[in-house]
mmCIF file of C-alpha atoms and ligand atoms in Angstrom:
data_model
loop_
_atom_site.group_PDB
_atom_site.id
_atom_site.type_symbol
_atom_site.label_atom_id
_atom_site.label_comp_id
_atom_site.label_asym_id
_atom_site.label_seq_id
_atom_site.Cartn_x
_atom_site.Cartn_y
_atom_site.Cartn_z
ATOM 1 C CA MET A 1 -10.421 -3.702 -24.064
ATOM 2 C CA LYS A 2 -9.053 -6.698 -21.878
ATOM 3 C CA ASN A 3 -7.032 -8.136 -24.482
ATOM 4 C CA ILE A 4 -5.420 -7.158 -27.679
ATOM 5 C CA SER A 5 -7.140 -10.378 -29.309
ATOM 6 C CA GLU A 6 -10.244 -8.476 -28.895
ATOM 7 C CA VAL A 7 -9.634 -5.723 -31.814
ATOM 8 C CA LEU A 8 -7.617 -8.260 -33.931
ATOM 9 C CA GLU A 9 -10.886 -10.219 -34.996
ATOM 10 C CA GLY A 10 -11.221 -10.458 -38.652
ATOM 11 C CA VAL A 11 -8.687 -8.231 -39.146
ATOM 12 C CA LYS A 12 -6.529 -9.198 -42.032
ATOM 13 C CA THR A 13 -4.173 -5.842 -42.445
ATOM 14 C CA ILE A 14 -2.446 -3.959 -39.485
ATOM 15 C CA GLY A 15 -0.286 -0.925 -39.331
ATOM 16 C CA ILE A 16 1.398 -0.021 -35.982
ATOM 17 C CA GLY A 17 3.100 3.451 -35.474
ATOM 18 C CA GLY A 18 4.363 5.607 -32.910
ATOM 19 C CA HIS A 19 5.282 9.395 -32.176
ATOM 20 C CA VAL A 20 7.956 11.502 -33.377
ATOM 21 C CA ARG A 21 11.553 11.093 -32.255
ATOM 22 C CA PRO A 22 10.667 7.755 -30.930
ATOM 23 C CA ASP A 23 12.445 6.852 -27.436
ATOM 24 C CA GLY A 24 12.454 3.578 -25.997
ATOM 25 C CA ASP A 25 9.007 3.259 -24.591
ATOM 26 C CA CYS A 26 7.893 4.069 -28.242
ATOM 27 C CA VAL A 27 10.061 1.798 -30.082
ATOM 28 C CA GLY A 28 9.712 -0.802 -27.410
ATOM 29 C CA SER A 29 6.000 -0.751 -27.224
ATOM 30 C CA CYS A 30 5.691 -0.701 -31.038
ATOM 31 C CA MET A 31 8.013 -3.454 -31.683
ATOM 32 C CA ALA A 32 6.531 -5.492 -28.905
ATOM 33 C CA LEU A 33 3.034 -5.396 -30.183
ATOM 34 C CA TYR A 34 4.590 -5.919 -33.869
ATOM 35 C CA LEU A 35 6.576 -9.227 -32.651
ATOM 36 C CA TYR A 36 3.304 -10.395 -30.775
ATOM 37 C CA ILE A 37 1.051 -9.930 -33.847
ATOM 38 C CA ARG A 38 3.551 -11.391 -36.322
ATOM 39 C CA THR A 39 4.245 -14.459 -33.998
ATOM 40 C CA TYR A 40 0.731 -15.344 -32.946
ATOM 41 C CA PHE A 41 -1.386 -14.017 -35.766
ATOM 42 C CA PRO A 42 0.589 -15.486 -38.525
ATOM 43 C CA ASP A 43 -2.098 -14.974 -41.378
ATOM 44 C CA VAL A 44 -2.217 -11.190 -40.254
ATOM 45 C CA ASP A 45 -0.045 -8.638 -42.587
ATOM 46 C CA VAL A 46 1.421 -6.469 -40.031
ATOM 47 C CA SER A 47 3.657 -3.596 -40.702
ATOM 48 C CA VAL A 48 5.554 -1.144 -38.047
ATOM 49 C CA TYR A 49 6.174 2.581 -39.118
ATOM 50 C CA LEU A 50 8.529 4.482 -37.171
ATOM 51 C CA ASP A 51 10.931 7.582 -37.722
ATOM 52 C CA HIS A 52 14.617 6.068 -37.889
ATOM 53 C CA PRO A 53 15.128 4.667 -34.374
ATOM 54 C CA LYS A 54 18.663 4.967 -32.681
ATOM 55 C CA PRO A 55 21.350 2.380 -33.077
ATOM 56 C CA ILE A 56 20.865 1.738 -29.463
ATOM 57 C CA PHE A 57 17.451 -0.288 -29.783
ATOM 58 C CA GLY A 58 19.456 -2.659 -32.201
ATOM 59 C CA HIS A 59 19.160 -5.537 -29.549
ATOM 60 C CA ILE A 60 15.248 -5.702 -30.391
ATOM 61 C CA ASP A 61 14.302 -8.650 -32.584
ATOM 62 C CA HIS A 62 13.530 -7.693 -36.431
ATOM 63 C CA ILE A 63 14.123 -3.830 -35.805
ATOM 64 C CA ASP A 64 15.166 -3.921 -39.228
ATOM 65 C CA ASP A 65 11.612 -4.563 -40.483
ATOM 66 C CA ILE A 66 10.555 -0.977 -39.145
ATOM 67 C CA LYS A 67 9.371 0.902 -42.456
ATOM 68 C CA THR A 68 10.129 4.930 -42.388
ATOM 69 C CA GLU A 69 7.542 5.528 -44.964
ATOM 70 C CA VAL A 70 3.903 4.041 -45.921
ATOM 71 C CA GLU A 71 3.692 2.466 -49.157
ATOM 72 C CA GLU A 72 1.346 4.444 -51.368
ATOM 73 C CA GLY A 73 -2.344 4.158 -51.290
ATOM 74 C CA ARG A 74 -2.095 1.649 -48.282
ATOM 75 C CA GLU A 75 -5.522 1.311 -46.422
ATOM 76 C CA PHE A 76 -5.157 -0.671 -43.630
ATOM 77 C CA ASP A 77 -8.062 -2.860 -41.627
ATOM 78 C CA LEU A 78 -6.821 -1.728 -38.321
ATOM 79 C CA PHE A 79 -3.894 0.900 -37.438
ATOM 80 C CA ILE A 80 -2.864 0.713 -33.692
ATOM 81 C CA THR A 81 -0.623 3.576 -32.144
ATOM 82 C CA CYS A 82 1.513 3.116 -29.142
ATOM 83 C CA ASP A 83 2.833 5.675 -26.816
ATOM 84 C CA VAL A 84 0.889 8.646 -29.057
ATOM 85 C CA SER A 85 -0.282 11.144 -27.256
ATOM 86 C CA ALA A 86 -2.230 13.150 -29.842
ATOM 87 C CA ARG A 87 -2.875 12.777 -33.564
ATOM 88 C CA ASP A 88 -0.504 15.056 -34.740
ATOM 89 C CA ARG A 89 2.262 13.545 -32.851
ATOM 90 C CA LEU A 90 1.935 10.464 -34.800
ATOM 91 C CA ALA A 91 5.074 9.776 -36.733
ATOM 92 C CA VAL A 92 5.279 8.912 -40.697
ATOM 93 C CA ALA A 93 1.837 7.247 -41.017
ATOM 94 C CA GLY A 94 -0.480 10.210 -40.238
ATOM 95 C CA ASP A 95 -2.368 9.282 -43.416
ATOM 96 C CA ALA A 96 -2.325 5.708 -42.844
ATOM 97 C CA PHE A 97 -4.209 6.293 -39.394
ATOM 98 C CA ASP A 98 -6.672 8.430 -41.026
ATOM 99 C CA HIS A 99 -7.474 6.126 -44.062
ATOM 100 C CA ALA A 100 -7.719 3.144 -41.736
ATOM 101 C CA ALA A 101 -11.256 1.044 -41.465
ATOM 102 C CA LYS A 102 -10.632 1.128 -37.643
ATOM 103 C CA THR A 103 -7.988 2.765 -35.273
ATOM 104 C CA VAL A 104 -6.838 1.818 -31.685
ATOM 105 C CA CYS A 105 -4.586 4.145 -29.320
ATOM 106 C CA ILE A 106 -2.793 2.393 -26.718
ATOM 107 C CA ASP A 107 -0.916 5.071 -24.519
ATOM 108 C CA HIS A 108 0.078 6.403 -21.044
ATOM 109 C CA HIS A 109 -0.103 10.326 -21.405
ATOM 110 C CA VAL A 110 -2.347 12.044 -19.223
ATOM 111 C CA SER A 111 -2.550 14.840 -21.922
ATOM 112 C CA ASN A 112 -4.267 12.344 -24.409
ATOM 113 C CA PRO A 113 -7.618 12.961 -25.843
ATOM 114 C CA GLY A 114 -8.197 9.707 -26.725
ATOM 115 C CA PHE A 115 -8.273 10.509 -30.832
ATOM 116 C CA ALA A 116 -8.641 6.890 -32.000
ATOM 117 C CA ASP A 117 -11.911 4.850 -32.458
ATOM 118 C CA VAL A 118 -10.840 2.288 -29.520
ATOM 119 C CA ASN A 119 -8.784 4.341 -26.739
ATOM 120 C CA TYR A 120 -6.759 2.380 -24.054
ATOM 121 C CA ILE A 121 -5.024 4.966 -21.999
ATOM 122 C CA ARG A 122 -3.954 4.746 -18.545
ATOM 123 C CA GLY A 123 -2.354 8.032 -17.522
ATOM 124 C CA GLU A 124 -1.234 6.583 -13.878
ATOM 125 C CA VAL A 125 1.070 3.757 -15.800
ATOM 126 C CA SER A 126 4.513 4.465 -16.015
ATOM 127 C CA SER A 127 5.224 3.441 -19.528
ATOM 128 C CA CYS A 128 3.243 2.396 -22.851
ATOM 129 C CA CYS A 129 5.033 -0.658 -22.745
ATOM 130 C CA GLU A 130 3.699 -1.551 -19.307
ATOM 131 C CA VAL A 131 -0.113 -0.776 -20.530
ATOM 132 C CA LEU A 132 0.627 -2.808 -23.368
ATOM 133 C CA TYR A 133 1.839 -5.897 -21.371
ATOM 134 C CA GLY A 134 -1.558 -5.613 -19.568
ATOM 135 C CA LEU A 135 -3.496 -6.272 -23.215
ATOM 136 C CA LEU A 136 -1.332 -9.647 -23.807
ATOM 137 C CA ASP A 137 -1.604 -12.927 -22.979
ATOM 138 C CA PRO A 138 1.351 -13.253 -20.677
ATOM 139 C CA ASP A 139 2.133 -16.930 -21.660
ATOM 140 C CA LYS A 140 2.729 -15.470 -25.173
ATOM 141 C CA VAL A 141 5.360 -13.069 -24.010
ATOM 142 C CA ASN A 142 8.374 -14.852 -25.121
ATOM 143 C CA ARG A 143 12.109 -13.640 -25.174
ATOM 144 C CA PRO A 144 12.142 -11.388 -28.030
ATOM 145 C CA ILE A 145 8.705 -9.804 -26.953
ATOM 146 C CA ALA A 146 9.893 -9.329 -23.299
ATOM 147 C CA THR A 147 13.060 -7.837 -24.199
ATOM 148 C CA ALA A 148 11.150 -5.186 -26.232
ATOM 149 C CA VAL A 149 8.880 -4.582 -23.359
ATOM 150 C CA TYR A 150 11.535 -4.063 -20.844
ATOM 151 C CA THR A 151 13.488 -1.915 -23.106
ATOM 152 C CA GLY A 152 10.326 0.551 -22.835
ATOM 153 C CA MET A 153 10.142 0.232 -19.272
ATOM 154 C CA ILE A 154 13.631 1.187 -17.952
ATOM 155 C CA HIS A 155 13.450 3.936 -20.383
ATOM 156 C CA ASP A 156 10.075 5.501 -19.205
ATOM 157 C CA THR A 157 10.874 4.959 -15.583
ATOM 158 C CA GLY A 158 14.779 5.883 -15.527
ATOM 159 C CA VAL A 159 15.614 2.276 -14.691
ATOM 160 C CA PHE A 160 12.437 1.803 -12.129
ATOM 161 C CA GLN A 161 13.634 5.141 -10.185
ATOM 162 C CA TYR A 162 10.866 7.807 -11.528
ATOM 163 C CA SER A 163 7.768 7.976 -9.367
ATOM 164 C CA SER A 164 5.518 6.744 -11.855
ATOM 165 C CA THR A 165 6.989 3.334 -11.044
ATOM 166 C CA SER A 166 4.535 1.299 -9.078
ATOM 167 C CA PRO A 167 4.593 -2.511 -7.407
ATOM 168 C CA ASP A 168 2.953 -3.699 -10.866
ATOM 169 C CA THR A 169 5.783 -2.166 -12.646
ATOM 170 C CA MET A 170 8.197 -4.295 -10.651
ATOM 171 C CA ARG A 171 6.047 -7.645 -10.644
ATOM 172 C CA ILE A 172 5.960 -7.189 -14.618
ATOM 173 C CA ALA A 173 9.643 -6.700 -15.113
ATOM 174 C CA GLY A 174 9.975 -9.875 -12.753
ATOM 175 C CA GLU A 175 8.116 -11.865 -15.061
ATOM 176 C CA LEU A 176 9.843 -10.223 -17.788
ATOM 177 C CA MET A 177 13.243 -11.303 -16.510
ATOM 178 C CA LYS A 178 11.685 -15.014 -16.120
ATOM 179 C CA GLN A 179 12.317 -14.903 -19.970
ATOM 180 C CA GLU A 180 15.879 -14.591 -19.395
ATOM 181 C CA ILE A 181 16.583 -11.307 -21.097
ATOM 182 C CA PRO A 182 19.579 -9.752 -21.010
ATOM 183 C CA PHE A 183 18.519 -7.253 -18.765
ATOM 184 C CA SER A 184 21.872 -5.696 -17.718
ATOM 185 C CA LYS A 185 23.050 -5.243 -20.991
ATOM 186 C CA ILE A 186 19.966 -3.763 -22.022
ATOM 187 C CA ILE A 187 19.973 -0.952 -19.362
ATOM 188 C CA ASP A 188 23.587 -0.278 -20.070
ATOM 189 C CA GLU A 189 23.702 -0.153 -23.617
ATOM 190 C CA SER A 190 20.220 1.334 -24.555
ATOM 191 C CA PHE A 191 19.993 3.609 -21.546
ATOM 192 C CA TYR A 192 23.183 4.641 -19.770
ATOM 193 C CA GLU A 193 26.052 4.393 -22.479
ATOM 194 C CA LYS A 194 26.851 7.421 -24.116
ATOM 195 C CA THR A 195 29.533 8.089 -26.859
ATOM 196 C CA TYR A 196 32.342 10.499 -25.805
ATOM 197 C CA LEU A 197 31.123 13.231 -28.294
ATOM 198 C CA GLN A 198 27.865 12.985 -26.142
ATOM 199 C CA LEU A 199 29.463 13.068 -22.827
ATOM 200 C CA GLN A 200 31.294 16.195 -23.820
ATOM 201 C CA VAL A 201 28.122 17.889 -25.088
ATOM 202 C CA MET A 202 26.608 17.164 -22.085
ATOM 203 C CA GLY A 203 29.574 18.665 -19.771
ATOM 204 C CA ARG A 204 29.104 21.743 -21.942
ATOM 205 C CA VAL A 205 25.558 22.303 -21.224
ATOM 206 C CA LEU A 206 25.982 21.664 -17.524
ATOM 207 C CA ALA A 207 29.146 23.864 -17.414
ATOM 208 C CA GLU A 208 26.788 26.764 -19.200
ATOM 209 C CA SER A 209 23.529 25.954 -17.398
ATOM 210 C CA ILE A 210 21.864 28.624 -15.280
ATOM 211 C CA LEU A 211 19.977 28.498 -12.015
ATOM 212 C CA LEU A 212 16.659 30.911 -11.658
ATOM 213 C CA GLN A 213 14.058 31.412 -9.339
ATOM 214 C CA ASN A 214 16.155 31.054 -6.286
ATOM 215 C CA GLY A 215 17.522 27.922 -7.400
ATOM 216 C CA LYS A 216 14.477 26.122 -8.147
ATOM 217 C CA CYS A 217 14.557 26.252 -11.597
ATOM 218 C CA THR A 218 17.808 25.075 -13.901
ATOM 219 C CA VAL A 219 18.142 25.705 -17.586
ATOM 220 C CA GLY A 220 20.473 24.165 -19.864
ATOM 221 C CA TYR A 221 20.538 25.298 -23.760
ATOM 222 C CA LEU A 222 22.243 24.325 -26.856
ATOM 223 C CA ARG A 223 22.250 26.661 -30.020
ATOM 224 C CA ARG A 224 22.237 25.465 -33.556
ATOM 225 C CA ARG A 225 25.795 26.663 -34.321
ATOM 226 C CA ASP A 226 27.347 24.684 -31.255
ATOM 227 C CA MET A 227 25.518 21.625 -32.264
ATOM 228 C CA GLU A 228 26.854 22.025 -35.729
ATOM 229 C CA PHE A 229 30.665 22.746 -33.991
ATOM 230 C CA TYR A 230 30.121 19.308 -32.340
ATOM 231 C CA GLY A 231 28.367 17.664 -35.193
ATOM 232 C CA VAL A 232 25.366 16.446 -32.718
ATOM 233 C CA GLU A 233 21.778 15.936 -33.617
ATOM 234 C CA GLY A 234 18.909 16.097 -31.103
ATOM 235 C CA SER A 235 19.031 12.416 -30.559
ATOM 236 C CA ASP A 236 22.604 12.833 -29.093
ATOM 237 C CA LEU A 237 21.190 14.744 -26.506
ATOM 238 C CA ASP A 238 19.056 12.343 -24.145
ATOM 239 C CA GLY A 239 20.215 12.229 -20.706
ATOM 240 C CA ILE A 240 21.047 15.992 -20.474
ATOM 241 C CA VAL A 241 17.642 17.228 -18.892
ATOM 242 C CA SER A 242 17.628 14.151 -16.544
ATOM 243 C CA GLN A 243 20.942 15.234 -15.018
ATOM 244 C CA LEU A 244 19.714 18.809 -14.697
ATOM 245 C CA ARG A 245 17.050 17.747 -12.733
ATOM 246 C CA LEU A 246 19.372 16.213 -10.185
ATOM 247 C CA THR A 247 20.932 19.616 -9.389
ATOM 248 C CA ARG A 248 19.994 19.653 -5.418
ATOM 249 C CA GLY A 249 17.428 22.350 -4.599
ATOM 250 C CA VAL A 250 15.767 22.071 -7.948
ATOM 251 C CA GLU A 251 11.991 21.651 -8.662
ATOM 252 C CA VAL A 252 12.065 21.807 -12.460
ATOM 253 C CA ALA A 253 14.696 21.443 -15.016
ATOM 254 C CA ILE A 254 14.487 22.878 -18.698
ATOM 255 C CA PHE A 255 16.751 21.826 -21.448
ATOM 256 C CA ILE A 256 16.230 23.574 -24.929
ATOM 257 C CA TYR A 257 17.971 22.888 -28.245
ATOM 258 C CA GLU A 258 17.845 24.854 -31.337
ATOM 259 C CA THR A 259 16.075 22.507 -34.375
ATOM 260 C CA GLU A 260 16.733 25.475 -36.465
ATOM 261 C CA THR A 261 17.368 29.011 -36.391
ATOM 262 C CA GLN A 262 15.077 30.493 -33.437
ATOM 263 C CA HIS A 263 13.077 27.139 -33.552
ATOM 264 C CA PHE A 264 13.669 25.256 -30.187
ATOM 265 C CA LYS A 265 12.731 21.867 -28.933
ATOM 266 C CA VAL A 266 12.154 22.278 -25.394
ATOM 267 C CA SER A 267 12.190 19.316 -22.484
ATOM 268 C CA LEU A 268 11.172 19.749 -18.916
ATOM 269 C CA ARG A 269 11.407 17.787 -16.240
ATOM 270 C CA SER A 270 9.898 18.143 -12.423
ATOM 271 C CA ASN A 271 10.740 16.805 -8.971
ATOM 272 C CA GLY A 272 6.915 16.652 -8.207
ATOM 273 C CA LYS A 273 5.811 20.295 -6.749
ATOM 274 C CA VAL A 274 5.254 21.575 -10.281
ATOM 275 C CA ASP A 275 3.183 19.711 -13.027
ATOM 276 C CA VAL A 276 5.207 20.191 -16.131
ATOM 277 C CA SER A 277 2.687 18.862 -18.404
ATOM 278 C CA LYS A 278 0.639 21.732 -17.703
ATOM 279 C CA VAL A 279 3.244 24.283 -18.407
ATOM 280 C CA ALA A 280 3.852 22.106 -22.035
ATOM 281 C CA VAL A 281 0.305 21.958 -22.856
ATOM 282 C CA PHE A 282 0.262 26.019 -22.572
ATOM 283 C CA PHE A 283 2.833 26.168 -25.315
ATOM 284 C CA GLY A 284 1.245 23.485 -27.355
ATOM 285 C CA GLY A 285 3.031 20.559 -26.209
ATOM 286 C CA GLY A 286 2.074 17.695 -23.893
ATOM 287 C CA GLY A 287 3.271 14.877 -22.011
ATOM 288 C CA HIS A 288 3.452 13.617 -18.215
ATOM 289 C CA THR A 289 3.328 15.384 -14.807
ATOM 290 C CA ARG A 290 7.105 15.105 -14.098
ATOM 291 C CA ALA A 291 8.046 14.927 -17.742
ATOM 292 C CA ALA A 292 6.984 17.082 -20.781
ATOM 293 C CA GLY A 293 7.728 18.894 -23.904
ATOM 294 C CA CYS A 294 6.745 21.197 -26.325
ATOM 295 C CA ASP A 295 8.477 23.052 -29.380
ATOM 296 C CA LEU A 296 8.711 26.905 -29.338
ATOM 297 C CA GLU A 297 9.782 29.666 -31.568
ATOM 298 C CA GLY A 298 11.572 33.029 -30.812
ATOM 299 C CA SER A 299 14.762 34.127 -29.526
ATOM 300 C CA MET A 300 16.358 31.788 -26.679
ATOM 301 C CA TYR A 301 15.833 34.530 -24.047
ATOM 302 C CA ASP A 302 12.359 34.954 -25.034
ATOM 303 C CA VAL A 303 11.688 31.075 -24.964
ATOM 304 C CA ILE A 304 13.252 30.731 -21.451
ATOM 305 C CA ASN A 305 11.664 33.707 -20.045
ATOM 306 C CA ASN A 306 7.873 32.580 -21.278
ATOM 307 C CA LEU A 307 8.603 29.030 -19.816
ATOM 308 C CA THR A 308 9.892 30.228 -16.392
ATOM 309 C CA ALA A 309 6.940 33.081 -16.305
ATOM 310 C CA GLU A 310 4.439 30.092 -16.840
ATOM 311 C CA ILE A 311 6.339 27.729 -14.036
ATOM 312 C CA GLU A 312 6.241 30.690 -11.609
ATOM 313 C CA LYS A 313 2.757 30.741 -11.754
ATOM 314 C CA GLN A 314 2.668 27.191 -10.470
ATOM 315 C CA PHE A 315 5.493 28.246 -7.776
ATOM 316 C CA CYS A 316 2.915 31.229 -6.598
ATOM 317 C CA GLU A 317 -0.191 29.040 -6.521
ATOM 318 C CA GLU A 318 1.541 26.538 -4.283
ATOM 319 C CA GLU A 319 2.366 29.495 -1.856
ATOM 320 C CA ALA A 320 -0.822 31.320 -1.871
HETATM 321 P P1 LIG B 1 11.124 14.679 -23.797
HETATM 322 O O1 LIG B 1 11.255 16.004 -23.302
HETATM 323 O O2 LIG B 1 11.362 15.048 -25.570
HETATM 324 O O3 LIG B 1 11.454 13.290 -23.756
HETATM 325 O O4 LIG B 1 9.572 14.670 -23.742
HETATM 326 C C1 LIG B 1 9.081 13.948 -22.459
HETATM 327 C C2 LIG B 1 7.412 13.835 -22.424
HETATM 328 O O5 LIG B 1 6.850 14.851 -23.226
HETATM 329 C C3 LIG B 1 7.070 12.549 -23.381
HETATM 330 O O6 LIG B 1 6.405 11.858 -23.080
HETATM 331 C C4 LIG B 1 6.705 13.077 -24.986
HETATM 332 O O7 LIG B 1 5.818 12.425 -25.512
HETATM 333 C C5 LIG B 1 6.238 14.570 -24.246
HETATM 334 N N1 LIG B 1 6.288 15.592 -25.572
HETATM 335 C C6 LIG B 1 7.387 16.259 -25.573
HETATM 336 N N2 LIG B 1 7.665 17.106 -27.036
HETATM 337 C C7 LIG B 1 6.169 17.097 -26.834
HETATM 338 C C8 LIG B 1 5.379 18.108 -28.271
HETATM 339 N N3 LIG B 1 5.762 18.941 -28.655
HETATM 340 N N4 LIG B 1 3.852 17.718 -27.851
HETATM 341 C C9 LIG B 1 3.599 16.676 -27.113
HETATM 342 N N5 LIG B 1 4.265 16.047 -26.172
HETATM 343 C C10 LIG B 1 5.676 16.523 -26.066
HETATM 344 MN MN1 LIG B 2 7.625 8.158 -25.852
HETATM 345 MN MN1 LIG B 3 6.075 6.740 -22.778
#
């Protein structure tokens, strides 16, 4: 596939969907594709399905068009997933995907097995938004579409800082800026800004974090009862694992929070020596070399021990 128009030929109904707990890249890519089809293929009936996106994405045009449930019996001519690394990571619209006449997967996860009829997966690219941009007609990327693409790019590159950021990433960001997008506002309000409560919780996690493996691994955690005490959800905890990763000497940062009793959501970040996607895949999750995640059950200590043992294997391989 060279251009998205190739798969849109003769198609009358389209569903678009992203992954569970949608992040900026997921919301940005789904919305950019939605806005593009809506604007330039007005005869097509297009719907976008996502879990409730956070208010920080309110600057994206038509964000309120997002549907959180698929209408009963809906069968699409085409279903397109964006930023979804595996079929079981698709949120809300799993059945609609299975029943669609044709499916397309646009993604950038190295662990993606290619679960659709047409797969456009570029594991070396920093964001799904960047992958998607390559499939769009650049002259048709207007300000609202550019805003959505830019949002995804800054979120998955940590504002053009992670090693996945390439000259192409910066070139595309430059093209998007030509549309006079409010880039400073997007970066501050969707990426850096936190509520007072979110910062208090981050402070607590950092204060209680532990250093393991001769200072090469750091672990932050939050129990259900503490989340209830503060009144925070998983979506309030973004940015904590990135902060942990910045500890001097640390190679791997782990952040764990309890979703329900003895069920944990795990986020892993690496500074390059350890491939955390391998660790996540080992535990049934996935992701990228330097950012990955999984869900684990058991006691907090077992979860930490199991994860660090798997990380230790890579440290040993490296020394061998
Ligand atoms: P997170 O730590 O949730 O920000 O996720 C980092 C990366 O790992 C993202 O690209 C996610 O898509 C991926 N990821 C996180 N959790 C899982 C999971 N349970 N299964 C597969 N991939 C995951
Ligand atoms: Mn994502
Ligand atoms: Mn992504």
